[in-house]
Coordinates of C-alpha atoms and ligand atoms in Angstrom, one line a residue:
M1 CA -5.9 -22.7 2.8
E2 CA -7.4 -22.6 -0.7
T3 CA -11.0 -23.4 0.1
K4 CA -13.6 -21.0 -1.1
A5 CA -15.7 -19.0 1.4
E6 CA -19.4 -19.4 0.9
T7 CA -20.4 -16.4 3.1
L8 CA -18.6 -13.1 3.4
I9 CA -19.4 -11.1 6.5
L10 CA -18.6 -7.4 6.3
F11 CA -18.2 -5.6 9.7
G12 CA -18.5 -1.8 9.3
A13 CA -20.7 -2.5 6.3
T14 CA -22.2 1.1 6.3
G15 CA -18.9 2.8 6.7
D16 CA -16.8 4.8 4.3
L17 CA -14.5 2.0 3.1
S18 CA -17.5 -0.2 2.5
Q19 CA -19.2 2.4 0.4
R20 CA -16.3 3.6 -1.6
M21 CA -14.3 0.4 -2.1
L22 CA -15.8 -2.9 -0.7
L23 CA -19.3 -2.9 -2.1
P24 CA -18.3 -1.5 -5.5
S25 CA -15.4 -4.1 -5.7
L26 CA -17.7 -7.0 -4.9
C27 CA -20.2 -5.8 -7.5
A28 CA -17.5 -5.6 -10.1
L29 CA -16.3 -9.1 -9.3
D30 CA -19.9 -10.3 -9.6
A31 CA -20.3 -8.6 -12.9
E32 CA -17.3 -10.5 -14.3
G33 CA -18.6 -13.8 -13.1
L34 CA -15.8 -14.2 -10.5
L35 CA -18.0 -14.9 -7.5
S36 CA -19.7 -18.3 -7.0
D37 CA -23.4 -18.4 -7.5
D38 CA -24.0 -19.3 -3.9
L39 CA -21.7 -16.7 -2.3
R40 CA -23.7 -14.8 0.3
I41 CA -22.6 -11.4 1.6
V42 CA -23.9 -10.4 5.1
G43 CA -23.3 -6.8 6.1
T44 CA -23.3 -5.8 9.8
A45 CA -23.0 -2.5 11.6
R46 CA -24.8 -0.6 14.4
S47 CA -27.4 1.0 12.1
E48 CA -30.8 -0.6 12.3
L49 CA -31.2 -1.6 8.7
D50 CA -32.9 -4.7 7.2
D51 CA -31.9 -6.6 4.1
G52 CA -34.0 -4.4 1.9
S53 CA -32.6 -1.1 3.2
F54 CA -29.0 -2.4 3.1
R55 CA -29.6 -3.4 -0.5
N56 CA -30.7 0.2 -1.3
F57 CA -27.7 1.5 0.6
A58 CA -25.4 -0.7 -1.5
R59 CA -27.1 0.3 -4.7
A60 CA -26.5 4.0 -4.0
A61 CA -22.8 3.3 -3.1
I62 CA -22.3 1.3 -6.3
E63 CA -24.0 4.0 -8.5
K64 CA -21.7 6.6 -6.9
Y65 CA -18.4 4.8 -7.0
L66 CA -18.5 2.1 -9.7
P67 CA -18.5 3.2 -13.3
D68 CA -21.6 2.2 -15.2
H69 CA -19.9 -0.3 -17.6
R70 CA -18.5 -2.3 -14.7
R71 CA -21.8 -2.9 -12.8
G72 CA -23.2 -5.9 -14.7
S73 CA -26.6 -7.0 -13.4
M74 CA -26.9 -5.1 -10.2
A75 CA -30.0 -7.0 -9.3
R76 CA -28.2 -10.3 -9.2
F77 CA -25.5 -8.7 -7.0
L78 CA -27.9 -7.0 -4.6
N79 CA -29.8 -10.3 -4.1
R80 CA -26.6 -11.7 -2.5
L81 CA -26.8 -9.1 0.2
Y82 CA -28.2 -9.5 3.7
Y83 CA -27.9 -7.4 6.8
S84 CA -27.8 -8.0 10.5
P85 CA -27.5 -5.1 12.9
L86 CA -25.0 -5.5 15.7
D87 CA -23.2 -3.6 18.4
V88 CA -20.1 -5.7 18.5
T89 CA -19.5 -4.9 22.2
T90 CA -22.7 -6.6 23.4
P91 CA -23.7 -10.2 23.0
E92 CA -27.1 -9.5 21.4
G93 CA -27.1 -9.8 17.7
Y94 CA -24.3 -12.3 17.1
E95 CA -26.8 -15.2 17.1
E96 CA -28.8 -13.5 14.4
L97 CA -25.6 -12.8 12.4
A98 CA -24.5 -16.4 12.7
K99 CA -27.9 -17.5 11.4
K100 CA -27.7 -15.2 8.4
A101 CA -24.1 -16.3 7.7
G102 CA -25.1 -20.0 7.8
S103 CA -23.4 -22.1 10.5
E104 CA -22.5 -24.9 8.1
R105 CA -20.9 -22.6 5.6
E106 CA -17.2 -21.7 5.0
I107 CA -17.0 -18.1 6.2
A108 CA -14.8 -15.1 5.5
I109 CA -15.0 -12.2 7.9
F110 CA -13.8 -8.7 6.9
L111 CA -13.3 -6.2 9.8
S112 CA -13.3 -2.6 8.5
T113 CA -14.1 -1.2 11.9
A114 CA -11.9 0.8 14.4
P115 CA -9.1 -1.4 15.7
S116 CA -10.4 -0.8 19.2
L117 CA -13.4 -2.9 18.3
F118 CA -11.3 -5.9 17.0
K119 CA -11.0 -7.5 20.4
P120 CA -14.7 -7.5 21.4
T121 CA -15.6 -8.5 17.9
I122 CA -13.3 -11.5 17.9
A123 CA -14.6 -12.5 21.4
G124 CA -18.2 -12.3 20.1
L125 CA -17.4 -14.3 17.0
A126 CA -15.7 -17.0 19.0
A127 CA -18.6 -17.2 21.5
H128 CA -21.0 -17.8 18.7
G129 CA -19.2 -20.4 16.7
L130 CA -18.0 -18.0 14.0
A131 CA -14.3 -18.3 14.8
D132 CA -13.6 -21.9 14.0
N133 CA -11.7 -23.9 11.4
N134 CA -14.2 -23.0 8.8
S135 CA -13.7 -19.3 9.0
R136 CA -10.9 -16.8 8.1
I137 CA -10.6 -13.2 9.1
C138 CA -9.4 -10.1 7.3
L139 CA -8.1 -7.0 9.1
E140 CA -7.9 -3.4 7.8
K141 CA -5.3 -0.9 8.8
P142 CA -4.3 0.7 11.1
L143 CA -3.0 -2.4 12.9
G144 CA -1.8 -0.5 15.9
T145 CA 0.1 2.7 16.4
D146 CA 3.4 1.1 17.4
L147 CA 4.9 -2.4 17.9
Q148 CA 3.2 -2.9 21.3
T149 CA -0.3 -2.0 20.2
S150 CA 0.1 -4.0 17.0
C151 CA 1.2 -7.0 19.0
A152 CA -1.9 -6.6 21.2
I153 CA -4.1 -6.7 18.1
N154 CA -2.2 -9.7 16.7
D155 CA -2.4 -11.6 19.9
A156 CA -6.2 -11.0 20.2
V157 CA -6.7 -12.3 16.6
A158 CA -4.2 -15.2 17.1
G159 CA -6.3 -16.3 20.2
A160 CA -9.1 -17.3 17.8
F161 CA -7.6 -17.8 14.3
P162 CA -4.4 -19.5 13.2
E163 CA -2.0 -17.3 11.1
D164 CA -3.0 -19.1 7.9
H165 CA -6.5 -17.9 8.4
I166 CA -5.6 -14.3 9.0
F167 CA -5.5 -11.8 6.1
R168 CA -4.0 -8.4 6.9
I169 CA -4.7 -5.9 4.2
D170 CA -2.2 -3.4 2.7
H171 CA -4.2 -2.1 -0.2
Y172 CA -1.0 -1.3 -2.1
L173 CA -0.5 -5.0 -2.6
G174 CA -3.9 -5.1 -4.4
K175 CA -2.7 -2.6 -7.0
E176 CA -1.9 -4.3 -10.3
T177 CA 1.0 -1.9 -10.8
V178 CA 2.5 -3.0 -7.5
Q179 CA 2.1 -6.7 -8.4
N180 CA 3.8 -5.9 -11.7
L181 CA 7.0 -5.2 -9.7
I182 CA 7.1 -8.9 -8.9
A183 CA 6.5 -9.7 -12.6
L184 CA 9.2 -7.3 -13.8
R185 CA 11.8 -8.6 -11.5
F186 CA 11.1 -12.3 -11.7
A187 CA 9.7 -12.9 -15.2
N188 CA 12.6 -11.2 -16.9
A189 CA 16.2 -12.4 -17.1
F190 CA 18.0 -9.1 -17.5
F191 CA 17.1 -7.4 -14.2
E192 CA 18.4 -9.9 -11.7
P193 CA 22.2 -9.8 -12.6
L194 CA 22.1 -6.0 -12.3
W195 CA 19.8 -5.8 -9.2
N196 CA 22.4 -5.3 -6.5
A197 CA 24.9 -2.9 -5.0
Q198 CA 27.5 -3.6 -7.7
H199 CA 25.3 -2.0 -10.3
I200 CA 22.7 0.1 -8.5
E201 CA 23.8 3.4 -7.0
H202 CA 20.7 4.4 -5.2
V203 CA 16.9 3.9 -5.2
Q204 CA 14.2 6.5 -4.6
I205 CA 10.6 5.8 -3.7
T206 CA 8.1 8.7 -3.8
V207 CA 4.5 8.7 -2.8
G208 CA 3.1 12.2 -3.3
E209 CA -0.5 13.1 -2.6
T210 CA -2.3 16.3 -3.4
V211 CA -5.0 15.8 -0.8
G212 CA -4.8 17.3 2.7
L213 CA -6.5 16.2 5.9
E214 CA -9.7 15.1 4.2
G215 CA -11.7 15.5 7.4
R216 CA -9.8 12.7 9.1
A217 CA -8.3 14.8 11.8
D218 CA -8.7 12.3 14.7
F219 CA -7.1 9.5 12.7
Y220 CA -4.3 11.6 11.2
E221 CA -3.3 13.2 14.4
S222 CA -2.7 9.7 15.9
A223 CA -0.7 8.7 12.8
G224 CA 1.2 11.2 10.7
A225 CA 2.9 10.5 7.5
L226 CA 5.4 8.0 8.9
R227 CA 2.8 5.7 10.4
D228 CA 0.1 6.3 7.8
M229 CA 2.2 5.7 4.7
V230 CA 5.7 4.5 5.4
Q231 CA 5.0 1.8 8.0
N232 CA 2.8 -0.1 5.5
H233 CA 2.6 0.9 1.9
M234 CA 6.1 2.3 1.3
L235 CA 7.8 -0.5 3.2
Q236 CA 5.9 -3.1 1.2
L237 CA 7.1 -1.4 -2.0
L238 CA 10.6 -1.4 -0.7
A239 CA 10.4 -5.1 0.4
L240 CA 9.1 -6.2 -3.1
L241 CA 11.8 -4.2 -4.8
A242 CA 14.7 -5.4 -2.6
M243 CA 13.8 -9.0 -1.7
E244 CA 15.7 -12.1 -2.9
P245 CA 13.9 -14.1 -5.6
P246 CA 11.3 -16.3 -3.9
S247 CA 11.3 -19.9 -5.0
S248 CA 7.6 -19.7 -5.9
F249 CA 4.6 -17.3 -5.7
D250 CA 3.4 -19.2 -2.7
A251 CA 2.3 -17.0 0.2
N252 CA 5.0 -18.2 2.6
C253 CA 7.8 -18.1 0.0
V254 CA 7.1 -14.5 -1.0
R255 CA 6.6 -13.3 2.6
D256 CA 9.7 -15.1 3.9
E257 CA 11.7 -13.1 1.5
K258 CA 10.0 -9.8 2.2
V259 CA 10.4 -10.2 6.0
K260 CA 14.2 -10.7 5.6
V261 CA 14.5 -7.3 3.9
L262 CA 12.3 -5.6 6.6
R263 CA 14.5 -7.1 9.3
A264 CA 17.6 -6.0 7.6
L265 CA 16.6 -2.3 7.7
R266 CA 19.3 -0.3 9.6
K267 CA 18.3 2.1 12.3
V268 CA 17.9 5.5 10.6
G269 CA 20.4 8.1 11.9
P270 CA 19.4 11.5 13.3
E271 CA 20.5 13.3 10.1
E272 CA 18.8 10.7 7.8
S273 CA 15.2 11.8 8.4
V274 CA 13.3 15.0 7.6
T275 CA 9.7 15.8 8.7
G276 CA 7.4 18.6 7.5
Q277 CA 4.0 20.0 7.9
Y278 CA 2.2 21.9 5.1
R279 CA 1.2 25.5 5.4
K280 CA -1.2 27.3 3.1
G281 CA -0.3 27.3 -0.6
A282 CA -1.7 26.3 -4.0
V283 CA -2.2 22.7 -5.3
E284 CA -3.1 22.1 -8.9
G285 CA -4.0 25.8 -9.3
Q286 CA -6.3 25.9 -6.2
S287 CA -5.4 27.8 -3.0
V288 CA -5.6 25.5 0.0
A289 CA -5.3 26.0 3.8
G290 CA -2.4 24.9 6.0
Y291 CA -2.6 21.8 8.1
D292 CA -2.9 23.9 11.3
E293 CA -5.8 25.9 9.8
E294 CA -7.6 22.7 8.7
L295 CA -7.1 21.3 12.2
G296 CA -8.0 24.5 14.0
R297 CA -5.0 24.4 16.2
E298 CA -1.3 23.8 16.2
S299 CA 0.1 20.3 16.0
D300 CA 3.5 18.6 15.8
V301 CA 2.2 15.8 13.5
E302 CA 4.2 15.4 10.3
T303 CA 2.4 15.5 7.0
F304 CA 5.6 14.9 5.1
V305 CA 8.6 12.6 5.8
A306 CA 11.8 11.9 3.9
L307 CA 14.2 9.2 4.9
K308 CA 17.4 7.7 3.9
A309 CA 17.2 4.0 4.5
H310 CA 19.8 1.2 4.3
I311 CA 19.3 -2.5 4.0
D312 CA 22.1 -4.3 5.8
N313 CA 22.7 -7.4 3.7
W314 CA 25.1 -8.5 1.0
R315 CA 22.9 -7.5 -2.0
W316 CA 22.3 -3.9 -0.9
Q317 CA 25.3 -2.9 1.1
G318 CA 26.1 0.8 0.4
V319 CA 23.0 1.5 -1.6
P320 CA 20.8 4.2 0.0
F321 CA 17.0 4.0 -0.5
Y322 CA 15.6 7.5 -0.3
L323 CA 11.9 7.5 0.7
R324 CA 9.6 10.4 0.8
T325 CA 5.8 10.9 1.1
G326 CA 3.6 13.8 1.9
K327 CA 0.2 15.4 1.7
R328 CA -0.4 18.5 -0.4
M329 CA 2.4 17.8 -2.8
P330 CA 2.4 19.3 -6.3
E331 CA 1.1 16.1 -7.8
R332 CA -0.4 12.7 -7.0
V333 CA 2.4 10.3 -8.0
T334 CA 3.8 7.0 -6.7
E335 CA 7.0 6.1 -8.4
I336 CA 10.3 4.2 -8.0
V337 CA 13.6 5.4 -9.4
V338 CA 16.4 3.0 -9.8
Q339 CA 19.7 4.8 -10.5
F340 CA 22.4 2.6 -12.0
R341 CA 26.1 3.2 -11.5
S342 CA 28.3 4.9 -14.1
V343 CA 30.1 2.7 -16.7
P344 CA 33.4 1.6 -15.2
H345 CA 35.5 3.4 -17.9
S346 CA 34.5 5.8 -20.6
I347 CA 35.9 5.4 -24.1
F348 CA 34.2 8.7 -25.3
P349 CA 36.6 11.5 -24.3
G350 CA 34.7 14.8 -23.9
A351 CA 31.3 13.1 -23.7
K352 CA 29.4 13.4 -20.4
L353 CA 27.9 10.0 -19.9
K354 CA 24.8 10.0 -17.8
Q355 CA 24.1 7.0 -15.7
N356 CA 21.2 4.7 -16.7
R357 CA 18.1 5.2 -14.7
M358 CA 14.9 3.2 -14.6
V359 CA 11.7 5.0 -13.4
I360 CA 8.8 2.8 -12.6
G361 CA 5.5 4.8 -12.4
I362 CA 3.0 3.0 -10.1
Q363 CA 0.2 5.6 -10.2
P364 CA -1.7 7.5 -11.5
E365 CA -0.3 5.9 -14.7
E366 CA 1.9 2.9 -15.0
N367 CA 4.9 3.8 -17.2
I368 CA 8.3 2.4 -17.2
T369 CA 11.1 4.5 -18.6
L370 CA 14.7 3.5 -19.0
S371 CA 17.1 6.3 -19.8
M372 CA 20.1 5.2 -21.9
M373 CA 22.9 6.9 -23.7
A374 CA 22.8 6.8 -27.5
K375 CA 24.7 8.3 -30.4
V376 CA 23.2 11.4 -32.0
P377 CA 23.1 10.7 -35.7
G378 CA 25.7 12.6 -37.7
I379 CA 29.3 12.6 -38.8
E380 CA 31.5 14.2 -36.2
Q381 CA 35.2 14.7 -36.6
D382 CA 35.9 15.0 -32.9
G383 CA 34.3 11.8 -31.8
M384 CA 30.7 10.7 -31.3
V385 CA 28.1 13.0 -29.8
L386 CA 26.1 11.2 -27.3
R387 CA 22.7 12.0 -25.7
Q388 CA 20.5 10.4 -23.1
M389 CA 17.4 8.8 -24.7
P390 CA 14.3 7.4 -23.0
L391 CA 13.1 3.9 -23.7
D392 CA 9.5 4.3 -22.8
I393 CA 6.8 1.7 -22.1
K394 CA 3.4 3.1 -21.5
M395 CA 1.5 0.3 -19.9
P396 CA -2.0 1.5 -20.8
D397 CA -1.0 1.6 -24.5
A398 CA 0.7 -1.8 -24.2
F399 CA -2.5 -3.3 -22.8
T400 CA -5.3 -1.5 -24.5
G401 CA -8.8 -2.7 -23.7
K402 CA -7.8 -3.4 -20.0
F403 CA -9.4 -1.2 -17.5
K404 CA -8.1 0.0 -14.1
R405 CA -9.4 -2.0 -11.2
I406 CA -10.0 -1.1 -7.6
A407 CA -7.2 -2.6 -5.5
Y408 CA -9.8 -4.2 -3.2
E409 CA -11.2 -6.4 -6.1
R410 CA -8.0 -8.5 -6.1
L411 CA -7.8 -8.6 -2.4
L412 CA -11.5 -9.5 -1.7
L413 CA -11.3 -12.3 -4.3
D414 CA -8.1 -13.6 -2.7
L415 CA -9.8 -13.5 0.7
I416 CA -12.8 -15.4 -0.6
E417 CA -10.7 -17.9 -2.4
G418 CA -8.1 -18.3 0.4
R419 CA -4.9 -17.0 -1.2
Q420 CA -2.6 -15.2 1.2
T421 CA 0.3 -14.1 -1.0
L422 CA -0.9 -10.5 -1.2
F423 CA -1.7 -10.2 2.5
V424 CA 0.8 -9.2 5.2
R425 CA 2.1 -11.8 7.6
R426 CA 2.4 -11.0 11.3
D427 CA 6.2 -11.1 11.3
E428 CA 6.3 -8.5 8.5
V429 CA 4.0 -6.1 10.3
E430 CA 6.1 -6.4 13.4
A431 CA 9.4 -5.9 11.6
Q432 CA 7.8 -2.8 10.0
W433 CA 6.8 -1.4 13.4
R434 CA 10.1 -2.1 15.0
W435 CA 11.9 0.1 12.4
I436 CA 9.2 2.8 12.5
D437 CA 9.3 2.8 16.4
S438 CA 13.1 3.3 16.3
I439 CA 12.6 6.4 14.0
R440 CA 10.0 7.8 16.3
A441 CA 12.1 7.2 19.3
T442 CA 14.9 9.3 17.7
W443 CA 12.4 12.1 17.0
A444 CA 11.2 12.0 20.6
E445 CA 14.7 12.1 22.0
E446 CA 15.6 15.2 20.0
G447 CA 12.2 16.9 20.5
R448 CA 11.6 17.0 16.7
I449 CA 9.2 19.6 15.4
P450 CA 8.3 19.3 11.7
K451 CA 9.6 22.0 9.3
T452 CA 6.9 23.9 7.5
Y453 CA 6.5 23.7 3.7
A454 CA 4.1 25.5 1.4
A455 CA 1.3 23.3 0.1
G456 CA 2.0 22.5 -3.5
S457 CA 5.8 22.1 -2.9
W458 CA 7.9 18.9 -2.5
G459 CA 8.3 19.4 1.2
P460 CA 10.8 21.4 3.3
S461 CA 14.1 22.3 1.8
K462 CA 15.9 20.1 4.3
A463 CA 14.4 17.1 2.3
I464 CA 16.2 18.3 -0.8
A465 CA 19.4 18.7 1.2
L466 CA 19.0 15.1 2.6
A467 CA 19.6 13.8 -0.9
E468 CA 21.8 16.6 -2.3
R469 CA 24.4 15.9 0.4
D470 CA 25.0 12.6 -1.3
G471 CA 25.0 14.3 -4.8
V472 CA 21.5 12.9 -5.5
S473 CA 18.6 14.9 -6.8
W474 CA 15.0 13.8 -6.2
H475 CA 13.2 12.9 -9.4
D476 CA 10.4 15.5 -9.7
Ligands
LIG501 C1 -4.2 5.2 3.1 C2 -3.8 6.3 4.0 O1 -3.7 4.0 3.7 O2 -3.6 5.3 1.8 C3 -4.3 7.6 3.3 O3 -4.5 6.2 5.2 C4 -3.8 7.8 1.9 O4 -3.9 8.8 4.1 C5 -4.1 6.5 1.1 O5 -4.4 8.9 1.3 C6 -3.4 6.5 -0.2 O6 -3.8 5.5 -1.0 P1 -3.8 5.5 -2.6 O7 -4.3 4.2 -3.0 O8 -4.7 6.7 -3.0 O9 -2.4 5.8 -3.0

């Protein structure tokens, strides 16, 4: 579907995501002239606001979260906004919402509410003519806590919307640096011949965060690092990195290839996962409390996980993918390391050849570094002296004048314009959950308790051992 929505309805319009991401992103799109003149945005939530007070609310959020130079004419943006109060679990209010949305208009619906409200919301939308062929729906995570609950959500949505009208968000796919993985792999000729088990020894994906619980105790206690970060963001990174070349950038072509990778993930063995929970320590020079202290009680929820994953297909047989993510790590960094194999035979006796390695920095900065061996200049009588040299690309320097966008800008525009490539298809989500559930089942069987680690470290020492056993060091 590539028709443009004429109305965007935001459920959860007064919530945290709306304030920090959605309203600022929409304002930024408007400032750049990317929204049609007649796009109307209708916010809804339980708070009893009217159009005027919602506009004031939006102005405050934008002033707080969107840099001044990106705001454009705020008045024009605010004039697009309307508000209709609604308790999604009762029938009252839907009619008013439908009236504000405009029944003849093409509608995009964004649900950023608790998933427990998805079902009643969809029923209310369907009963008031808002779930028909002229509407599409966008869902925020968490889409369930396991395969079963995720299927229940997907079934409820599928009861009212066909799959090509359902847009599941993984905000990592909205990051330009993540999209650049697709460009690097498929707009350059030299990667593809090397991108396989014959030439790549292993891959590491790290998503380190310095933040802790951030006041999200209820949510985090029902998730933990595996479900919060690996099930979605890290598996999407892995799928983009490992997929076969799609025949086009079309939504189904790309997602067909990603889902094949996700389905080929081998069940993780008991010795192939490490969990951790942070204790007090220091992050970026500040002392911080332990997870149990922040929570006010003991808990078995992991704030760190490291995994050794395998993709059982021809391309990746024998190539381990080491994944790790954690809260209260020493730095905020998302990066991918691709370690190439040694040259098959060295003609430099005495020289210690280091393997080529490509490091793709996703955030906070996008840098690509390729380490290669080179001759140290000089005349040597005993043969060449070689040293590892970096070939460095600093993306911000390469593209000066370009600013960083909020990931939701791309995703909201694609939702409005009906492009699904950067949204997750049902079969992908389910393949992701199947693998995650099998890991959790192993943990449950063995009664796994996370190891502790000091805040500001790279997780428990067992995580280092997980890689070192194979002669691999994490890239810190
Ligand atoms: C969210 C998780 O999906 O992603 C958070 O729920 C996490 O716990 C966040 O902090 C990380 O996103 P980003 O864009 O800051 O890397």
